[in-house]
Amino acid sequence: MKKTILDFNRMAETGEKIVYLTAYDYLTAKYEERAGIDMILVGDSLGMVELGYETTFPVTMEDMIRHSAAVSRGAPNTFIVGDMPYMSYQVSDEQAVSNAGRFIKEALADCIKLEGAGPDILSRIRAISGAGILTMGHIGLTPQFAGQLGGYKAQGRSAEAALKLIDQAKKIEEAGACMILVEGVPAIVGREITKRAGIPILGIGAGSYTHGQLLIYADMVGMYDNFTPKFVKKYAHIGAELERAFTEYGQEVRAGKFPVDAEHAYKISETEAEALMEALRE
Ligand code: KIV
């Protein structure tokens, strides 16, 4: 059965870890649901993992809605979080509410996520959650703010920067977020944010103390090999296995070893085959 925010609150209280993973398409979502993943993020990492961009900046609302809807079809009994892409919420509260609503209405997502913690973003969180939409905050290494952060670097590595993140998490909670994702911070920072939170804290590269863990699925199954962040553990080597299968297929087709008609071709009765050959002889 699909978990709800009440289940996630209970899990955070009791210490039962929340398992969170990205997916971008129907098939992957189906396997994740079969594996009992608690929560699926349709991240704007879609841009790099599925669409071949170098960053998340070019990803559009149309991209996100199409892929989130496919994930919802693949995992109808899993809690789905839709990620607000760059410039889908930065302009105004009205723009943010309207685009957040599209995830719920058109893609059947259960929650949306948005990056940042400045005064404008807090206003967006208030507006979206005020419209009745579950809203997940996202702080730390926030790729949509990479320019201001000076690149894709771990955050909160000084006492001052860590205190700022702890303060941001509190403000996001007060603004009405139902959960917060913390990305790319030392484990002690993840721990201190989690200790002080009244809502579930999920981490990606934020150590082991957060209420739940997120990974990008294509990293943890060994498919995305453009680069691998330090915090990723590889649970499979699917990329290598795909390459092996594609290579073997190519070799067999070129060598005339595939298909084998007795195994891979449709049958015709002897009588029909003879009639066909007879007709061709006339
Ligand atoms: O887009 C995404 O997958 C994300 C994670 C990297 C946190 O936001």
PDB file of C-alpha atoms and ligand atoms in Angstrom:
ATOM      1  CA  MET A   1       0.000   0.000   0.000  1.00  0.00           C
ATOM      2  CA  LYS A   2       1.166   3.522  -0.777  1.00  0.00           C
ATOM      3  CA  LYS A   3       2.799   5.185   2.232  1.00  0.00           C
ATOM      4  CA  THR A   4       1.588   8.631   3.243  1.00  0.00           C
ATOM      5  CA  ILE A   5       3.188  11.550   5.040  1.00  0.00           C
ATOM      6  CA  LEU A   6       1.776  10.075   8.287  1.00  0.00           C
ATOM      7  CA  ASP A   7       3.793   6.893   7.695  1.00  0.00           C
ATOM      8  CA  PHE A   8       6.944   8.937   7.047  1.00  0.00           C
ATOM      9  CA  ASN A   9       6.377  10.975  10.226  1.00  0.00           C
ATOM     10  CA  ARG A  10       5.948   7.759  12.210  1.00  0.00           C
ATOM     11  CA  MET A  11       9.064   6.218  10.643  1.00  0.00           C
ATOM     12  CA  ALA A  12      11.087   9.330  11.529  1.00  0.00           C
ATOM     13  CA  GLU A  13       9.818   9.103  15.121  1.00  0.00           C
ATOM     14  CA  THR A  14      10.487   5.387  15.560  1.00  0.00           C
ATOM     15  CA  GLY A  15      13.818   5.324  13.716  1.00  0.00           C
ATOM     16  CA  GLU A  16      12.611   3.092  10.877  1.00  0.00           C
ATOM     17  CA  LYS A  17      14.666   4.281   7.892  1.00  0.00           C
ATOM     18  CA  ILE A  18      12.930   5.721   4.837  1.00  0.00           C
ATOM     19  CA  VAL A  19      14.211   4.321   1.526  1.00  0.00           C
ATOM     20  CA  TYR A  20      14.140   6.924  -1.231  1.00  0.00           C
ATOM     21  CA  LEU A  21      15.399   6.464  -4.799  1.00  0.00           C
ATOM     22  CA  THR A  22      15.085   8.337  -8.087  1.00  0.00           C
ATOM     23  CA  ALA A  23      13.303   6.982 -11.168  1.00  0.00           C
ATOM     24  CA  TYR A  24      12.462   8.665 -14.450  1.00  0.00           C
ATOM     25  CA  ASP A  25      10.515   6.069 -16.432  1.00  0.00           C
ATOM     26  CA  TYR A  26       7.736   3.470 -16.219  1.00  0.00           C
ATOM     27  CA  LEU A  27       9.910   0.340 -16.215  1.00  0.00           C
ATOM     28  CA  THR A  28      12.411   1.434 -13.584  1.00  0.00           C
ATOM     29  CA  ALA A  29       9.588   2.670 -11.353  1.00  0.00           C
ATOM     30  CA  LYS A  30       7.901  -0.728 -11.664  1.00  0.00           C
ATOM     31  CA  TYR A  31      11.028  -2.555 -10.460  1.00  0.00           C
ATOM     32  CA  GLU A  32      11.501  -0.055  -7.613  1.00  0.00           C
ATOM     33  CA  GLU A  33       7.935  -0.612  -6.436  1.00  0.00           C
ATOM     34  CA  ARG A  34       8.443  -4.396  -6.593  1.00  0.00           C
ATOM     35  CA  ALA A  35      11.578  -3.925  -4.451  1.00  0.00           C
ATOM     36  CA  GLY A  36       9.584  -2.069  -1.788  1.00  0.00           C
ATOM     37  CA  ILE A  37      11.185   1.366  -2.176  1.00  0.00           C
ATOM     38  CA  ASP A  38       9.226   3.745   0.110  1.00  0.00           C
ATOM     39  CA  MET A  39       9.446   6.952  -1.908  1.00  0.00           C
ATOM     40  CA  ILE A  40      10.473   7.752  -5.502  1.00  0.00           C
ATOM     41  CA  LEU A  41      11.919  11.096  -6.593  1.00  0.00           C
ATOM     42  CA  VAL A  42      11.482  12.066 -10.219  1.00  0.00           C
ATOM     43  CA  GLY A  43      14.493  14.354  -9.965  1.00  0.00           C
ATOM     44  CA  ASP A  44      15.506  17.040 -12.398  1.00  0.00           C
ATOM     45  CA  SER A  45      18.679  14.920 -12.591  1.00  0.00           C
ATOM     46  CA  LEU A  46      16.504  13.546 -15.413  1.00  0.00           C
ATOM     47  CA  GLY A  47      18.387  16.115 -17.496  1.00  0.00           C
ATOM     48  CA  MET A  48      21.716  14.338 -17.078  1.00  0.00           C
ATOM     49  CA  VAL A  49      20.632  10.751 -16.518  1.00  0.00           C
ATOM     50  CA  GLU A  50      18.006  10.418 -19.251  1.00  0.00           C
ATOM     51  CA  LEU A  51      18.255  13.416 -21.557  1.00  0.00           C
ATOM     52  CA  GLY A  52      22.026  13.712 -21.902  1.00  0.00           C
ATOM     53  CA  TYR A  53      22.429  17.336 -20.746  1.00  0.00           C
ATOM     54  CA  GLU A  54      25.505  18.335 -18.742  1.00  0.00           C
ATOM     55  CA  THR A  55      23.453  20.039 -16.020  1.00  0.00           C
ATOM     56  CA  THR A  56      19.873  20.181 -14.766  1.00  0.00           C
ATOM     57  CA  PHE A  57      19.314  23.743 -16.030  1.00  0.00           C
ATOM     58  CA  PRO A  58      17.742  22.905 -19.429  1.00  0.00           C
ATOM     59  CA  VAL A  59      15.064  20.619 -17.944  1.00  0.00           C
ATOM     60  CA  THR A  60      11.538  21.926 -18.561  1.00  0.00           C
ATOM     61  CA  MET A  61       8.175  21.459 -16.837  1.00  0.00           C
ATOM     62  CA  GLU A  62       7.020  19.452 -19.872  1.00  0.00           C
ATOM     63  CA  ASP A  63       9.983  17.048 -19.431  1.00  0.00           C
ATOM     64  CA  MET A  64       9.215  16.666 -15.737  1.00  0.00           C
ATOM     65  CA  ILE A  65       5.471  16.126 -16.152  1.00  0.00           C
ATOM     66  CA  ARG A  66       5.890  13.531 -18.898  1.00  0.00           C
ATOM     67  CA  HIS A  67       8.467  11.519 -16.899  1.00  0.00           C
ATOM     68  CA  SER A  68       6.677  11.917 -13.547  1.00  0.00           C
ATOM     69  CA  ALA A  69       3.447  10.624 -15.109  1.00  0.00           C
ATOM     70  CA  ALA A  70       5.326   7.608 -16.507  1.00  0.00           C
ATOM     71  CA  VAL A  71       6.799   6.895 -13.063  1.00  0.00           C
ATOM     72  CA  SER A  72       3.330   7.173 -11.478  1.00  0.00           C
ATOM     73  CA  ARG A  73       2.045   4.600 -13.974  1.00  0.00           C
ATOM     74  CA  GLY A  74       4.942   2.266 -13.141  1.00  0.00           C
ATOM     75  CA  ALA A  75       4.658   2.641  -9.368  1.00  0.00           C
ATOM     76  CA  PRO A  76       1.008   3.435  -8.579  1.00  0.00           C
ATOM     77  CA  ASN A  77       1.426   2.252  -4.959  1.00  0.00           C
ATOM     78  CA  THR A  78       4.562   4.245  -4.145  1.00  0.00           C
ATOM     79  CA  PHE A  79       4.790   7.826  -2.817  1.00  0.00           C
ATOM     80  CA  ILE A  80       6.030   9.965  -5.736  1.00  0.00           C
ATOM     81  CA  VAL A  81       7.896  13.260  -5.380  1.00  0.00           C
ATOM     82  CA  GLY A  82       8.088  15.536  -8.437  1.00  0.00           C
ATOM     83  CA  ASP A  83      11.094  17.854  -8.644  1.00  0.00           C
ATOM     84  CA  MET A  84      10.428  21.461  -9.665  1.00  0.00           C
ATOM     85  CA  PRO A  85      12.865  22.258 -12.509  1.00  0.00           C
ATOM     86  CA  TYR A  86      14.920  25.418 -12.884  1.00  0.00           C
ATOM     87  CA  MET A  87      12.774  28.555 -13.348  1.00  0.00           C
ATOM     88  CA  SER A  88       9.508  26.735 -12.662  1.00  0.00           C
ATOM     89  CA  TYR A  89       9.173  28.364  -9.214  1.00  0.00           C
ATOM     90  CA  GLN A  90      11.800  31.103  -8.930  1.00  0.00           C
ATOM     91  CA  VAL A  91       9.718  33.846 -10.600  1.00  0.00           C
ATOM     92  CA  SER A  92       6.761  34.220  -8.234  1.00  0.00           C
ATOM     93  CA  ASP A  93       4.559  32.446  -5.698  1.00  0.00           C
ATOM     94  CA  GLU A  94       1.802  32.252  -8.336  1.00  0.00           C
ATOM     95  CA  GLN A  95       4.101  30.555 -10.860  1.00  0.00           C
ATOM     96  CA  ALA A  96       5.304  28.136  -8.168  1.00  0.00           C
ATOM     97  CA  VAL A  97       1.793  27.119  -7.040  1.00  0.00           C
ATOM     98  CA  SER A  98       0.592  26.705 -10.595  1.00  0.00           C
ATOM     99  CA  ASN A  99       3.547  24.475 -11.605  1.00  0.00           C
ATOM    100  CA  ALA A 100       3.431  22.503  -8.346  1.00  0.00           C
ATOM    101  CA  GLY A 101      -0.252  21.862  -9.041  1.00  0.00           C
ATOM    102  CA  ARG A 102       0.603  20.409 -12.457  1.00  0.00           C
ATOM    103  CA  PHE A 103       2.681  17.660 -10.792  1.00  0.00           C
ATOM    104  CA  ILE A 104      -0.309  16.645  -8.674  1.00  0.00           C
ATOM    105  CA  LYS A 105      -3.003  17.045 -11.333  1.00  0.00           C
ATOM    106  CA  GLU A 106      -1.254  15.856 -14.505  1.00  0.00           C
ATOM    107  CA  ALA A 107       1.456  13.501 -13.198  1.00  0.00           C
ATOM    108  CA  LEU A 108      -0.380  12.147 -10.120  1.00  0.00           C
ATOM    109  CA  ALA A 109       2.618  12.953  -7.898  1.00  0.00           C
ATOM    110  CA  ASP A 110       2.074  13.015  -4.121  1.00  0.00           C
ATOM    111  CA  CYS A 111       4.522  15.772  -3.230  1.00  0.00           C
ATOM    112  CA  ILE A 112       6.811  18.287  -4.911  1.00  0.00           C
ATOM    113  CA  LYS A 113      10.403  19.221  -4.070  1.00  0.00           C
ATOM    114  CA  LEU A 114      12.120  22.536  -4.564  1.00  0.00           C
ATOM    115  CA  GLU A 115      15.659  23.717  -3.891  1.00  0.00           C
ATOM    116  CA  GLY A 116      16.864  26.620  -1.780  1.00  0.00           C
ATOM    117  CA  ALA A 117      16.190  28.455   1.458  1.00  0.00           C
ATOM    118  CA  GLY A 118      16.347  32.200   0.769  1.00  0.00           C
ATOM    119  CA  PRO A 119      13.420  34.518   1.648  1.00  0.00           C
ATOM    120  CA  ASP A 120      11.835  34.095  -1.810  1.00  0.00           C
ATOM    121  CA  ILE A 121      12.025  30.301  -1.591  1.00  0.00           C
ATOM    122  CA  LEU A 122      10.486  30.322   1.907  1.00  0.00           C
ATOM    123  CA  SER A 123       7.651  32.356   0.442  1.00  0.00           C
ATOM    124  CA  ARG A 124       7.215  29.726  -2.341  1.00  0.00           C
ATOM    125  CA  ILE A 125       7.123  26.916   0.260  1.00  0.00           C
ATOM    126  CA  ARG A 126       4.451  28.824   2.227  1.00  0.00           C
ATOM    127  CA  ALA A 127       2.413  29.404  -0.925  1.00  0.00           C
ATOM    128  CA  ILE A 128       2.632  25.826  -2.255  1.00  0.00           C
ATOM    129  CA  SER A 129       1.937  24.136   1.066  1.00  0.00           C
ATOM    130  CA  GLY A 130      -0.764  26.779   1.706  1.00  0.00           C
ATOM    131  CA  ALA A 131      -2.422  25.485  -1.477  1.00  0.00           C
ATOM    132  CA  GLY A 132      -2.570  22.037   0.144  1.00  0.00           C
ATOM    133  CA  ILE A 133       0.356  20.496  -1.733  1.00  0.00           C
ATOM    134  CA  LEU A 134       2.934  18.437   0.178  1.00  0.00           C
ATOM    135  CA  THR A 135       6.249  20.245  -0.217  1.00  0.00           C
ATOM    136  CA  MET A 136       9.750  18.907   0.336  1.00  0.00           C
ATOM    137  CA  GLY A 137      12.572  21.412   0.863  1.00  0.00           C
ATOM    138  CA  HIS A 138      16.105  20.758  -0.434  1.00  0.00           C
ATOM    139  CA  ILE A 139      19.230  22.336   1.082  1.00  0.00           C
ATOM    140  CA  GLY A 140      23.021  21.867   1.026  1.00  0.00           C
ATOM    141  CA  LEU A 141      24.468  21.154  -2.397  1.00  0.00           C
ATOM    142  CA  THR A 142      21.568  22.468  -4.456  1.00  0.00           C
ATOM    143  CA  PRO A 143      22.477  22.127  -8.159  1.00  0.00           C
ATOM    144  CA  GLN A 144      20.102  24.889  -9.321  1.00  0.00           C
ATOM    145  CA  PHE A 145      22.161  27.302  -7.173  1.00  0.00           C
ATOM    146  CA  ALA A 146      25.544  25.950  -8.359  1.00  0.00           C
ATOM    147  CA  GLY A 147      26.539  29.368  -9.708  1.00  0.00           C
ATOM    148  CA  GLN A 148      26.084  31.039  -6.322  1.00  0.00           C
ATOM    149  CA  LEU A 149      27.681  28.081  -4.498  1.00  0.00           C
ATOM    150  CA  GLY A 150      30.758  28.338  -6.740  1.00  0.00           C
ATOM    151  CA  GLY A 151      30.213  24.886  -8.271  1.00  0.00           C
ATOM    152  CA  TYR A 152      29.007  21.431  -7.300  1.00  0.00           C
ATOM    153  CA  LYS A 153      30.797  21.225  -3.940  1.00  0.00           C
ATOM    154  CA  ALA A 154      29.994  19.726  -0.554  1.00  0.00           C
ATOM    155  CA  GLN A 155      28.408  22.318   1.747  1.00  0.00           C
ATOM    156  CA  GLY A 156      28.480  23.043   5.495  1.00  0.00           C
ATOM    157  CA  ARG A 157      32.175  22.290   5.942  1.00  0.00           C
ATOM    158  CA  SER A 158      32.838  25.154   8.362  1.00  0.00           C
ATOM    159  CA  ALA A 159      31.048  25.718  11.698  1.00  0.00           C
ATOM    160  CA  GLU A 160      29.567  28.930  10.320  1.00  0.00           C
ATOM    161  CA  ALA A 161      28.278  27.276   7.129  1.00  0.00           C
ATOM    162  CA  ALA A 162      26.907  24.318   9.112  1.00  0.00           C
ATOM    163  CA  LEU A 163      25.026  26.649  11.497  1.00  0.00           C
ATOM    164  CA  LYS A 164      23.524  28.389   8.487  1.00  0.00           C
ATOM    165  CA  LEU A 165      22.224  25.060   7.130  1.00  0.00           C
ATOM    166  CA  ILE A 166      20.724  24.144  10.518  1.00  0.00           C
ATOM    167  CA  ASP A 167      18.967  27.528  10.546  1.00  0.00           C
ATOM    168  CA  GLN A 168      17.742  27.056   6.962  1.00  0.00           C
ATOM    169  CA  ALA A 169      16.240  23.661   7.827  1.00  0.00           C
ATOM    170  CA  LYS A 170      14.295  25.224  10.738  1.00  0.00           C
ATOM    171  CA  LYS A 171      13.010  28.049   8.548  1.00  0.00           C
ATOM    172  CA  ILE A 172      11.896  25.625   5.812  1.00  0.00           C
ATOM    173  CA  GLU A 173      10.036  23.543   8.391  1.00  0.00           C
ATOM    174  CA  GLU A 174       8.368  26.682   9.799  1.00  0.00           C
ATOM    175  CA  ALA A 175       7.350  27.708   6.278  1.00  0.00           C
ATOM    176  CA  GLY A 176       5.264  24.534   6.020  1.00  0.00           C
ATOM    177  CA  ALA A 177       7.468  21.929   4.303  1.00  0.00           C
ATOM    178  CA  CYS A 178       6.547  18.335   5.170  1.00  0.00           C
ATOM    179  CA  MET A 179      10.081  16.919   4.675  1.00  0.00           C
ATOM    180  CA  ILE A 180      13.565  18.187   3.818  1.00  0.00           C
ATOM    181  CA  LEU A 181      16.238  16.659   1.615  1.00  0.00           C
ATOM    182  CA  VAL A 182      19.806  17.511   2.680  1.00  0.00           C
ATOM    183  CA  GLU A 183      22.451  17.008   0.006  1.00  0.00           C
ATOM    184  CA  GLY A 184      26.253  16.911   0.127  1.00  0.00           C
ATOM    185  CA  VAL A 185      27.122  17.822   3.737  1.00  0.00           C
ATOM    186  CA  PRO A 186      29.345  16.181   6.395  1.00  0.00           C
ATOM    187  CA  ALA A 187      27.625  13.474   8.473  1.00  0.00           C
ATOM    188  CA  ILE A 188      27.766  15.611  11.643  1.00  0.00           C
ATOM    189  CA  VAL A 189      25.789  18.337   9.881  1.00  0.00           C
ATOM    190  CA  GLY A 190      23.199  15.806   8.682  1.00  0.00           C
ATOM    191  CA  ARG A 191      22.981  14.550  12.260  1.00  0.00           C
ATOM    192  CA  GLU A 192      22.487  17.975  13.849  1.00  0.00           C
ATOM    193  CA  ILE A 193      19.823  18.987  11.319  1.00  0.00           C
ATOM    194  CA  THR A 194      18.003  15.676  11.894  1.00  0.00           C
ATOM    195  CA  LYS A 195      18.179  15.952  15.716  1.00  0.00           C
ATOM    196  CA  ARG A 196      16.503  19.367  15.648  1.00  0.00           C
ATOM    197  CA  ALA A 197      13.846  18.594  13.037  1.00  0.00           C
ATOM    198  CA  GLY A 198      10.160  18.056  13.661  1.00  0.00           C
ATOM    199  CA  ILE A 199       9.701  16.616  10.152  1.00  0.00           C
ATOM    200  CA  PRO A 200      11.469  13.762   8.306  1.00  0.00           C
ATOM    201  CA  ILE A 201      14.957  14.588   7.028  1.00  0.00           C
ATOM    202  CA  LEU A 202      16.193  12.663   3.999  1.00  0.00           C
ATOM    203  CA  GLY A 203      19.846  12.692   3.025  1.00  0.00           C
ATOM    204  CA  ILE A 204      21.871  12.203  -0.130  1.00  0.00           C
ATOM    205  CA  GLY A 205      25.557  12.380   0.695  1.00  0.00           C
ATOM    206  CA  ALA A 206      24.632  13.661   4.165  1.00  0.00           C
ATOM    207  CA  GLY A 207      25.816  10.724   6.282  1.00  0.00           C
ATOM    208  CA  SER A 208      23.967   7.979   8.103  1.00  0.00           C
ATOM    209  CA  TYR A 209      21.955   9.883  10.729  1.00  0.00           C
ATOM    210  CA  THR A 210      19.152  11.266   8.547  1.00  0.00           C
ATOM    211  CA  HIS A 211      15.711   9.638   8.763  1.00  0.00           C
ATOM    212  CA  GLY A 212      16.098   8.273   5.234  1.00  0.00           C
ATOM    213  CA  GLN A 213      18.515   7.909   2.349  1.00  0.00           C
ATOM    214  CA  LEU A 214      18.260   8.919  -1.302  1.00  0.00           C
ATOM    215  CA  LEU A 215      20.451   7.828  -4.216  1.00  0.00           C
ATOM    216  CA  ILE A 216      20.192   8.415  -7.938  1.00  0.00           C
ATOM    217  CA  TYR A 217      19.239   4.984  -9.249  1.00  0.00           C
ATOM    218  CA  ALA A 218      21.496   5.161 -12.317  1.00  0.00           C
ATOM    219  CA  ASP A 219      24.504   5.764 -10.016  1.00  0.00           C
ATOM    220  CA  MET A 220      23.767   2.890  -7.631  1.00  0.00           C
ATOM    221  CA  VAL A 221      23.155   0.316 -10.371  1.00  0.00           C
ATOM    222  CA  GLY A 222      26.306   1.339 -12.265  1.00  0.00           C
ATOM    223  CA  MET A 223      24.653   2.826 -15.347  1.00  0.00           C
ATOM    224  CA  TYR A 224      25.640   6.513 -15.196  1.00  0.00           C
ATOM    225  CA  ASP A 225      29.431   6.544 -15.474  1.00  0.00           C
ATOM    226  CA  ASN A 226      30.153  10.157 -16.535  1.00  0.00           C
ATOM    227  CA  PHE A 227      31.190  10.676 -12.900  1.00  0.00           C
ATOM    228  CA  THR A 228      30.433   9.028  -9.557  1.00  0.00           C
ATOM    229  CA  PRO A 229      30.041  11.117  -6.394  1.00  0.00           C
ATOM    230  CA  LYS A 230      31.929   9.985  -3.265  1.00  0.00           C
ATOM    231  CA  PHE A 231      28.743   9.048  -1.415  1.00  0.00           C
ATOM    232  CA  VAL A 232      27.520   6.515  -3.998  1.00  0.00           C
ATOM    233  CA  LYS A 233      27.679   2.777  -3.362  1.00  0.00           C
ATOM    234  CA  LYS A 234      27.267   0.580  -6.450  1.00  0.00           C
ATOM    235  CA  TYR A 235      24.845  -2.287  -5.879  1.00  0.00           C
ATOM    236  CA  ALA A 236      25.046  -3.577  -9.471  1.00  0.00           C
ATOM    237  CA  HIS A 237      26.974  -3.081 -12.712  1.00  0.00           C
ATOM    238  CA  ILE A 238      24.054  -2.846 -15.104  1.00  0.00           C
ATOM    239  CA  GLY A 239      25.903  -0.555 -17.544  1.00  0.00           C
ATOM    240  CA  ALA A 240      28.607  -3.184 -18.098  1.00  0.00           C
ATOM    241  CA  GLU A 241      25.948  -5.900 -18.424  1.00  0.00           C
ATOM    242  CA  LEU A 242      24.003  -3.881 -21.031  1.00  0.00           C
ATOM    243  CA  GLU A 243      27.186  -3.254 -23.007  1.00  0.00           C
ATOM    244  CA  ARG A 244      28.016  -6.984 -22.898  1.00  0.00           C
ATOM    245  CA  ALA A 245      24.521  -7.948 -24.102  1.00  0.00           C
ATOM    246  CA  PHE A 246      24.496  -5.344 -26.919  1.00  0.00           C
ATOM    247  CA  THR A 247      27.958  -6.472 -28.068  1.00  0.00           C
ATOM    248  CA  GLU A 248      26.986 -10.168 -28.075  1.00  0.00           C
ATOM    249  CA  TYR A 249      23.775  -9.390 -30.003  1.00  0.00           C
ATOM    250  CA  GLY A 250      25.808  -7.476 -32.614  1.00  0.00           C
ATOM    251  CA  GLN A 251      28.304 -10.326 -32.934  1.00  0.00           C
ATOM    252  CA  GLU A 252      25.577 -12.968 -33.350  1.00  0.00           C
ATOM    253  CA  VAL A 253      23.616 -10.973 -35.963  1.00  0.00           C
ATOM    254  CA  ARG A 254      26.801 -10.331 -37.960  1.00  0.00           C
ATOM    255  CA  ALA A 255      27.789 -14.002 -37.743  1.00  0.00           C
ATOM    256  CA  GLY A 256      24.297 -15.221 -38.764  1.00  0.00           C
ATOM    257  CA  LYS A 257      23.874 -16.943 -35.383  1.00  0.00           C
ATOM    258  CA  PHE A 258      20.773 -14.975 -34.437  1.00  0.00           C
ATOM    259  CA  PRO A 259      17.927 -15.605 -35.044  1.00  0.00           C
ATOM    260  CA  VAL A 260      17.718 -19.400 -34.950  1.00  0.00           C
ATOM    261  CA  ASP A 261      14.495 -20.060 -36.882  1.00  0.00           C
ATOM    262  CA  ALA A 262      13.512 -23.141 -34.877  1.00  0.00           C
ATOM    263  CA  GLU A 263      13.510 -20.985 -31.719  1.00  0.00           C
ATOM    264  CA  HIS A 264      12.852 -17.377 -32.717  1.00  0.00           C
ATOM    265  CA  ALA A 265      10.654 -17.462 -35.851  1.00  0.00           C
ATOM    266  CA  TYR A 266       6.881 -17.840 -36.352  1.00  0.00           C
ATOM    267  CA  LYS A 267       5.652 -21.232 -37.598  1.00  0.00           C
ATOM    268  CA  ILE A 268       3.645 -22.078 -40.729  1.00  0.00           C
ATOM    269  CA  SER A 269       2.075 -25.532 -41.300  1.00  0.00           C
ATOM    270  CA  GLU A 270       3.749 -27.971 -43.750  1.00  0.00           C
ATOM    271  CA  THR A 271       0.655 -27.814 -45.991  1.00  0.00           C
ATOM    272  CA  GLU A 272       0.694 -23.999 -46.154  1.00  0.00           C
ATOM    273  CA  ALA A 273       4.438 -23.971 -46.725  1.00  0.00           C
ATOM    274  CA  GLU A 274       4.083 -26.439 -49.622  1.00  0.00           C
ATOM    275  CA  ALA A 275       1.167 -24.437 -51.084  1.00  0.00           C
ATOM    276  CA  LEU A 276       3.265 -21.270 -50.903  1.00  0.00           C
ATOM    277  CA  MET A 277       6.247 -22.892 -52.658  1.00  0.00           C
ATOM    278  CA  GLU A 278       3.961 -24.411 -55.281  1.00  0.00           C
ATOM    279  CA  ALA A 279       2.384 -21.026 -55.988  1.00  0.00           C
ATOM    280  CA  LEU A 280       5.811 -19.424 -56.276  1.00  0.00           C
ATOM    281  CA  ARG A 281       6.902 -22.095 -58.804  1.00  0.00           C
ATOM    282  CA  GLU A 282       3.931 -21.333 -61.118  1.00  0.00           C
TER     283      GLU A 282
HETATM  284  O1  KIV B   1      17.334  15.826  -9.251  1.00  0.00           O
HETATM  285  C1  KIV B   1      17.649  15.025  -8.372  1.00  0.00           C
HETATM  286  O2  KIV B   1      17.750  13.809  -8.572  1.00  0.00           O
HETATM  287  C2  KIV B   1      17.947  15.572  -7.066  1.00  0.00           C
HETATM  288  C3  KIV B   1      18.907  14.795  -6.242  1.00  0.00           C
HETATM  289  C4  KIV B   1      20.265  14.910  -6.803  1.00  0.00           C
HETATM  290  C5  KIV B   1      18.892  15.251  -4.851  1.00  0.00           C
HETATM  291  O3  KIV B   1      17.470  16.604  -6.729  1.00  0.00           O
END
